[in-house]
Amino acid sequence: MADRYALALHGGAGPKPGEDYSVTEAHLADLAKRGEEMLKTGISSLDVVEKMVAEMEISGLYVAGKGSAPNTAGQVELDASIMDGSTQNAGAVSAIRDVVSPITVARAVLSNSSCVMITGEGANSFAKEQGLEGIDNPSEYYVLPIGVSQEDIEQDDMMHGTVGAVALDIHGNLAAATSTGGVFGKPAGRVGDTPIIGIGTWADQKIALSCTGTGEYFIRAGGALTAANGYKLAGDTLEQALWRMLDEVERLGGDGGLIAVNEKGEIAMAFNSDGMKRAAVSSSSELVSTTFAPCR
Ligand code: ASP
């Protein structure tokens, strides 16, 4: 057993310049500290990324879980996915409604079903069967996250937010998890990159990644697996691999960011948007939590 570990979190690549995200940065720093403690005690990367994302979902600080907004049909539809790098088992839900923690449902898909993704009403039925917590009064539950106004959510300009976590545990295993309320003004049934394994989330024995940004562009750019293959097959450094995919997103006209850890415990974070709420810590690096500091 090595004592090497690494953890990176993101709270979305949609922050607005000029807005004060100090509360979010403090929340991410606190979460990263708690995640670090979990990793140090030998808890698996899969459990840690699920916990980190679940905490972000219930905080109401990000566009995921409690901080999500209704689609144009007036319903809040959520997407989430999680992947265990050691086995490449994965679970995802898309267009699920009114559950407290979409990532916990995705984890149950991974652990307790033979599927990788369950969508819509089927996802809600599955969550119920699994005894996972639903929201009884949606009109009172959801809140606007910091930096998001009522006008923002009424626009259909693909403004967005998401949360994600990637980790390497002391057993050498990688995992990734991502959860989102999607883009504002989305039509009913719209599904972005977040719940698609290989696009919004990926983990194998060498690399774990979580993406955030305008999902349509990430799907068209090949998403997380494009970066993973850059690292594994093309000899890219971790950072180069992230930019390989993100530059393609940009070429297509999209924006966003992604975080990654590799099997050596290196961490890379990249974004081409105005900022990306993020935090990272590892056995060889101090905790950082920031939003707008450039990463290239
Ligand atoms: N990728 C998410 C989506 O398109 C949004 C985001 O990451 O901000 O649904």
Short mmCIF file of C-alpha atoms and ligand atoms in Angstrom, two decimals:
data_model
loop_
_atom_site.label_atom_id
_atom_site.label_comp_id
_atom_site.label_asym_id
_atom_site.label_seq_id
_atom_site.Cartn_x
_atom_site.Cartn_y
_atom_site.Cartn_z
CA MET A 1 0.00 0.00 0.00
CA ALA A 2 1.42 3.37 -1.04
CA ASP A 3 0.79 6.48 0.99
CA ARG A 4 0.30 8.49 -2.16
CA TYR A 5 -3.10 10.12 -2.66
CA ALA A 6 -4.57 12.99 -4.67
CA LEU A 7 -7.91 14.75 -4.81
CA ALA A 8 -9.27 17.50 -7.09
CA LEU A 9 -12.73 19.07 -7.04
CA HIS A 10 -14.52 21.46 -9.35
CA GLY A 11 -17.64 23.51 -8.77
CA GLY A 12 -18.25 24.35 -12.41
CA ALA A 13 -16.70 26.45 -15.14
CA GLY A 14 -19.46 29.07 -15.27
CA PRO A 15 -18.37 31.71 -12.70
CA LYS A 16 -18.89 35.35 -13.61
CA PRO A 17 -15.98 37.80 -13.42
CA GLY A 18 -16.50 40.40 -10.68
CA GLU A 19 -18.65 38.08 -8.54
CA ASP A 20 -17.39 37.15 -5.05
CA TYR A 21 -16.94 33.39 -4.76
CA SER A 22 -15.14 33.41 -1.40
CA VAL A 23 -17.91 31.37 0.28
CA THR A 24 -17.69 28.75 -2.46
CA GLU A 25 -13.90 28.70 -2.29
CA ALA A 26 -14.05 28.18 1.49
CA HIS A 27 -16.58 25.39 1.00
CA LEU A 28 -14.38 23.67 -1.59
CA ALA A 29 -11.32 24.04 0.65
CA ASP A 30 -13.18 22.51 3.60
CA LEU A 31 -14.46 19.65 1.46
CA ALA A 32 -10.99 18.99 0.05
CA LYS A 33 -9.62 18.80 3.61
CA ARG A 34 -12.30 16.33 4.58
CA GLY A 35 -11.68 14.31 1.44
CA GLU A 36 -7.96 14.29 2.18
CA GLU A 37 -8.63 12.90 5.66
CA MET A 38 -10.82 10.18 4.16
CA LEU A 39 -8.10 9.24 1.66
CA LYS A 40 -5.41 9.19 4.37
CA THR A 41 -7.43 6.68 6.38
CA GLY A 42 -7.63 4.34 3.40
CA ILE A 43 -11.17 5.07 2.20
CA SER A 44 -11.52 4.25 -1.48
CA SER A 45 -11.36 6.91 -4.17
CA LEU A 46 -14.83 5.78 -5.30
CA ASP A 47 -16.35 6.50 -1.88
CA VAL A 48 -14.48 9.79 -1.62
CA VAL A 49 -15.58 11.17 -5.00
CA GLU A 50 -19.19 10.16 -4.30
CA LYS A 51 -19.09 11.88 -0.91
CA MET A 52 -17.46 15.06 -2.28
CA VAL A 53 -20.04 15.39 -5.06
CA ALA A 54 -22.96 14.55 -2.74
CA GLU A 55 -21.84 17.32 -0.36
CA MET A 56 -21.67 19.81 -3.23
CA GLU A 57 -25.14 18.71 -4.41
CA ILE A 58 -26.81 19.39 -1.05
CA SER A 59 -24.97 22.68 -0.43
CA GLY A 60 -27.00 24.76 -2.89
CA LEU A 61 -23.79 26.61 -3.78
CA TYR A 62 -23.39 25.11 -7.25
CA VAL A 63 -25.55 24.32 -10.28
CA ALA A 64 -26.11 20.71 -9.21
CA GLY A 65 -28.58 19.09 -6.80
CA LYS A 66 -30.15 21.80 -4.63
CA GLY A 67 -28.69 24.65 -6.75
CA SER A 68 -30.32 23.45 -9.98
CA ALA A 69 -32.89 25.38 -12.01
CA PRO A 70 -36.00 24.26 -13.91
CA ASN A 71 -35.98 23.56 -17.63
CA THR A 72 -38.35 25.38 -20.01
CA ALA A 73 -41.13 22.96 -19.01
CA GLY A 74 -40.71 24.05 -15.37
CA GLN A 75 -39.08 20.84 -14.17
CA VAL A 76 -35.67 20.34 -12.63
CA GLU A 77 -33.92 17.49 -14.45
CA LEU A 78 -30.54 16.34 -13.21
CA ASP A 79 -27.65 14.31 -14.65
CA ALA A 80 -24.83 12.51 -12.82
CA SER A 81 -22.23 9.81 -13.35
CA ILE A 82 -19.52 7.99 -11.42
CA MET A 83 -16.74 5.62 -12.49
CA ASP A 84 -14.44 3.26 -10.62
CA GLY A 85 -11.07 3.26 -12.40
CA SER A 86 -9.88 -0.06 -10.96
CA THR A 87 -12.75 -2.08 -12.47
CA GLN A 88 -14.05 0.45 -15.02
CA ASN A 89 -17.50 -0.13 -13.55
CA ALA A 90 -19.68 2.91 -14.02
CA GLY A 91 -23.12 4.22 -13.14
CA ALA A 92 -25.11 7.19 -14.45
CA VAL A 93 -28.52 8.81 -14.35
CA SER A 94 -29.90 11.37 -16.76
CA ALA A 95 -32.97 13.61 -16.66
CA ILE A 96 -33.77 12.36 -13.16
CA ARG A 97 -36.14 14.58 -11.18
CA ASP A 98 -36.31 15.69 -7.58
CA VAL A 99 -33.85 13.43 -5.83
CA VAL A 100 -31.58 14.90 -3.16
CA SER A 101 -28.42 13.30 -4.51
CA PRO A 102 -28.24 12.26 -8.17
CA ILE A 103 -24.67 11.02 -7.64
CA THR A 104 -25.87 8.59 -4.97
CA VAL A 105 -28.40 7.24 -7.45
CA ALA A 106 -25.61 6.94 -10.06
CA ARG A 107 -23.51 5.04 -7.49
CA ALA A 108 -26.45 2.71 -6.86
CA VAL A 109 -26.68 2.12 -10.64
CA LEU A 110 -22.99 1.18 -10.56
CA SER A 111 -23.26 -1.05 -7.48
CA ASN A 112 -26.77 -2.51 -7.61
CA SER A 113 -27.76 -2.80 -11.26
CA SER A 114 -26.51 -4.37 -14.45
CA CYS A 115 -26.89 -1.04 -16.31
CA VAL A 116 -24.49 1.82 -16.85
CA MET A 117 -27.13 4.52 -17.38
CA ILE A 118 -30.78 4.82 -16.40
CA THR A 119 -32.78 7.80 -17.61
CA GLY A 120 -35.94 9.81 -16.89
CA GLU A 121 -38.84 8.13 -15.12
CA GLY A 122 -36.92 4.86 -15.02
CA ALA A 123 -34.17 6.58 -13.05
CA ASN A 124 -36.71 7.95 -10.60
CA SER A 125 -38.32 4.52 -10.15
CA PHE A 126 -34.88 2.99 -9.61
CA ALA A 127 -34.01 5.63 -6.98
CA LYS A 128 -37.27 4.86 -5.18
CA GLU A 129 -36.66 1.10 -5.28
CA GLN A 130 -33.22 1.73 -3.80
CA GLY A 131 -34.75 3.78 -0.98
CA LEU A 132 -32.84 6.93 -1.96
CA GLU A 133 -34.11 10.26 -0.72
CA GLY A 134 -36.53 12.21 -2.90
CA ILE A 135 -37.69 15.82 -2.64
CA ASP A 136 -41.29 16.17 -1.51
CA ASN A 137 -41.68 19.85 -2.18
CA PRO A 138 -39.53 20.86 -5.18
CA SER A 139 -40.90 24.43 -5.31
CA GLU A 140 -39.38 25.07 -1.87
CA TYR A 141 -36.23 22.97 -2.14
CA TYR A 142 -34.19 24.47 -4.98
CA VAL A 143 -32.19 27.69 -4.49
CA LEU A 144 -30.16 30.01 -6.71
CA PRO A 145 -26.43 29.36 -6.24
CA ILE A 146 -24.02 32.25 -5.61
CA GLY A 147 -23.46 34.19 -8.84
CA VAL A 148 -26.68 33.01 -10.52
CA SER A 149 -29.66 35.36 -10.92
CA GLN A 150 -33.28 34.73 -11.89
CA GLU A 151 -32.54 36.44 -15.26
CA ASP A 152 -29.69 33.99 -15.88
CA ILE A 153 -31.91 30.96 -15.54
CA GLU A 154 -34.53 32.42 -17.85
CA GLN A 155 -32.01 32.77 -20.69
CA ASP A 156 -31.20 30.00 -23.10
CA ASP A 157 -27.61 31.00 -23.78
CA MET A 158 -26.15 27.77 -22.39
CA MET A 159 -24.94 29.36 -19.16
CA HIS A 160 -24.11 26.51 -16.88
CA GLY A 161 -22.55 24.94 -13.78
CA THR A 162 -21.63 21.47 -12.54
CA VAL A 163 -19.69 19.77 -9.77
CA GLY A 164 -17.09 17.05 -10.00
CA ALA A 165 -14.39 15.16 -8.13
CA VAL A 166 -11.45 12.96 -9.11
CA ALA A 167 -9.23 11.03 -6.72
CA LEU A 168 -6.36 8.58 -6.37
CA ASP A 169 -6.52 6.55 -3.15
CA ILE A 170 -3.66 5.01 -1.17
CA HIS A 171 -4.44 1.61 -2.72
CA GLY A 172 -3.54 3.05 -6.13
CA ASN A 173 -7.13 3.21 -7.43
CA LEU A 174 -8.62 6.14 -9.33
CA ALA A 175 -12.24 7.31 -9.50
CA ALA A 176 -14.27 10.18 -10.94
CA ALA A 177 -17.75 11.61 -10.35
CA THR A 178 -19.73 14.49 -11.91
CA SER A 179 -23.20 15.91 -11.25
CA THR A 180 -25.14 18.78 -12.82
CA GLY A 181 -28.37 20.69 -13.15
CA GLY A 182 -27.25 21.26 -16.75
CA VAL A 183 -27.45 24.45 -18.77
CA PHE A 184 -30.04 27.14 -18.02
CA GLY A 185 -33.06 27.39 -20.30
CA LYS A 186 -32.64 23.79 -21.46
CA PRO A 187 -35.63 22.02 -23.01
CA ALA A 188 -37.25 19.03 -21.28
CA GLY A 189 -35.23 15.87 -21.81
CA ARG A 190 -32.00 17.66 -22.78
CA VAL A 191 -29.00 15.63 -21.66
CA GLY A 192 -25.49 17.06 -21.69
CA ASP A 193 -22.06 15.50 -21.32
CA THR A 194 -22.16 14.96 -17.55
CA PRO A 195 -23.88 11.56 -17.36
CA ILE A 196 -22.12 10.13 -20.42
CA ILE A 197 -19.27 7.86 -19.45
CA GLY A 198 -16.20 8.74 -21.51
CA ILE A 199 -17.47 12.30 -22.09
CA GLY A 200 -18.30 14.07 -18.80
CA THR A 201 -16.65 11.47 -16.57
CA TRP A 202 -13.95 8.86 -17.03
CA ALA A 203 -11.70 6.73 -14.82
CA ASP A 204 -9.41 3.80 -15.56
CA GLN A 205 -6.16 2.50 -14.08
CA LYS A 206 -4.12 5.48 -15.33
CA ILE A 207 -6.33 8.56 -15.23
CA ALA A 208 -9.57 9.96 -13.80
CA LEU A 209 -11.34 13.02 -15.25
CA SER A 210 -14.41 15.17 -14.65
CA CYS A 211 -15.60 17.83 -17.13
CA THR A 212 -17.68 20.99 -16.85
CA GLY A 213 -18.89 23.33 -19.57
CA THR A 214 -21.33 23.55 -22.44
CA GLY A 215 -22.03 19.85 -22.73
CA GLU A 216 -22.91 19.80 -26.39
CA TYR A 217 -19.38 20.92 -27.31
CA PHE A 218 -17.78 18.40 -24.96
CA ILE A 219 -19.78 15.62 -26.58
CA ARG A 220 -18.76 16.80 -30.06
CA ALA A 221 -15.10 17.09 -28.99
CA GLY A 222 -15.02 13.51 -27.72
CA GLY A 223 -14.92 14.57 -24.06
CA ALA A 224 -12.91 13.05 -21.24
CA LEU A 225 -11.79 10.00 -23.19
CA THR A 226 -10.09 12.20 -25.78
CA ALA A 227 -7.95 13.62 -22.99
CA ALA A 228 -7.46 10.18 -21.40
CA ASN A 229 -6.21 8.75 -24.68
CA GLY A 230 -3.91 11.73 -25.17
CA TYR A 231 -2.32 10.85 -21.84
CA LYS A 232 -2.30 7.07 -22.26
CA LEU A 233 -1.63 6.62 -25.96
CA ALA A 234 -0.13 9.80 -27.38
CA GLY A 235 2.46 10.50 -24.70
CA ASP A 236 0.91 13.79 -23.58
CA THR A 237 1.69 15.09 -20.12
CA LEU A 238 -1.43 15.20 -17.96
CA GLU A 239 -1.77 18.91 -18.63
CA GLN A 240 -1.23 18.59 -22.39
CA ALA A 241 -3.90 15.88 -22.50
CA LEU A 242 -6.47 18.18 -20.92
CA TRP A 243 -5.69 20.96 -23.37
CA ARG A 244 -5.81 18.52 -26.30
CA MET A 245 -9.53 18.08 -25.60
CA LEU A 246 -10.27 21.61 -24.40
CA ASP A 247 -8.66 23.21 -27.45
CA GLU A 248 -11.01 21.09 -29.56
CA VAL A 249 -14.00 22.33 -27.49
CA GLU A 250 -12.80 25.87 -28.14
CA ARG A 251 -12.31 25.27 -31.86
CA LEU A 252 -15.92 24.12 -32.04
CA GLY A 253 -17.06 27.29 -30.23
CA GLY A 254 -17.59 25.96 -26.70
CA ASP A 255 -16.14 26.70 -23.30
CA GLY A 256 -15.60 25.00 -19.98
CA GLY A 257 -12.95 23.08 -18.13
CA LEU A 258 -11.89 19.77 -16.65
CA ILE A 259 -9.90 18.28 -13.79
CA ALA A 260 -7.80 15.13 -13.75
CA VAL A 261 -5.56 12.98 -11.58
CA ASN A 262 -3.28 10.23 -12.79
CA GLU A 263 -1.88 7.03 -11.34
CA LYS A 264 1.21 8.92 -10.10
CA GLY A 265 -0.91 11.31 -8.03
CA GLU A 266 -0.37 14.27 -10.37
CA ILE A 267 -3.23 16.72 -10.66
CA ALA A 268 -4.11 18.93 -13.65
CA MET A 269 -6.92 21.44 -14.05
CA ALA A 270 -7.69 23.41 -17.20
CA PHE A 271 -10.40 25.82 -18.33
CA ASN A 272 -10.98 28.20 -21.24
CA SER A 273 -13.95 29.95 -19.61
CA ASP A 274 -13.60 33.03 -17.38
CA GLY A 275 -12.90 30.82 -14.39
CA MET A 276 -13.49 27.44 -12.80
CA LYS A 277 -14.30 26.96 -9.11
CA ARG A 278 -11.81 24.36 -8.00
CA ALA A 279 -9.71 22.89 -5.21
CA ALA A 280 -6.93 20.33 -5.06
CA VAL A 281 -4.71 18.61 -2.54
CA SER A 282 -2.38 15.63 -2.64
CA SER A 283 0.23 13.81 -0.60
CA SER A 284 2.84 15.97 -2.32
CA SER A 285 1.03 19.30 -2.72
CA GLU A 286 -0.63 21.82 -0.41
CA LEU A 287 -4.33 22.50 -0.61
CA VAL A 288 -5.38 25.19 -3.11
CA SER A 289 -8.88 26.56 -3.64
CA THR A 290 -9.48 29.22 -6.27
CA THR A 291 -11.81 30.41 -9.03
CA PHE A 292 -10.25 32.83 -11.48
CA ALA A 293 -6.49 32.21 -11.12
CA PRO A 294 -5.24 31.22 -14.58
CA CYS A 295 -4.14 27.63 -15.04
CA ARG A 296 -1.99 28.01 -18.20
N1 ASP B 1 -21.67 20.12 -18.65
C1 ASP B 1 -22.94 20.51 -18.08
C2 ASP B 1 -24.02 20.27 -19.10
O1 ASP B 1 -23.82 20.59 -20.25
C3 ASP B 1 -22.97 21.92 -17.62
C4 ASP B 1 -21.72 22.40 -16.90
O2 ASP B 1 -20.79 21.67 -16.73
O3 ASP B 1 -21.67 23.53 -16.49
O4 ASP B 1 -25.07 19.83 -18.73
#
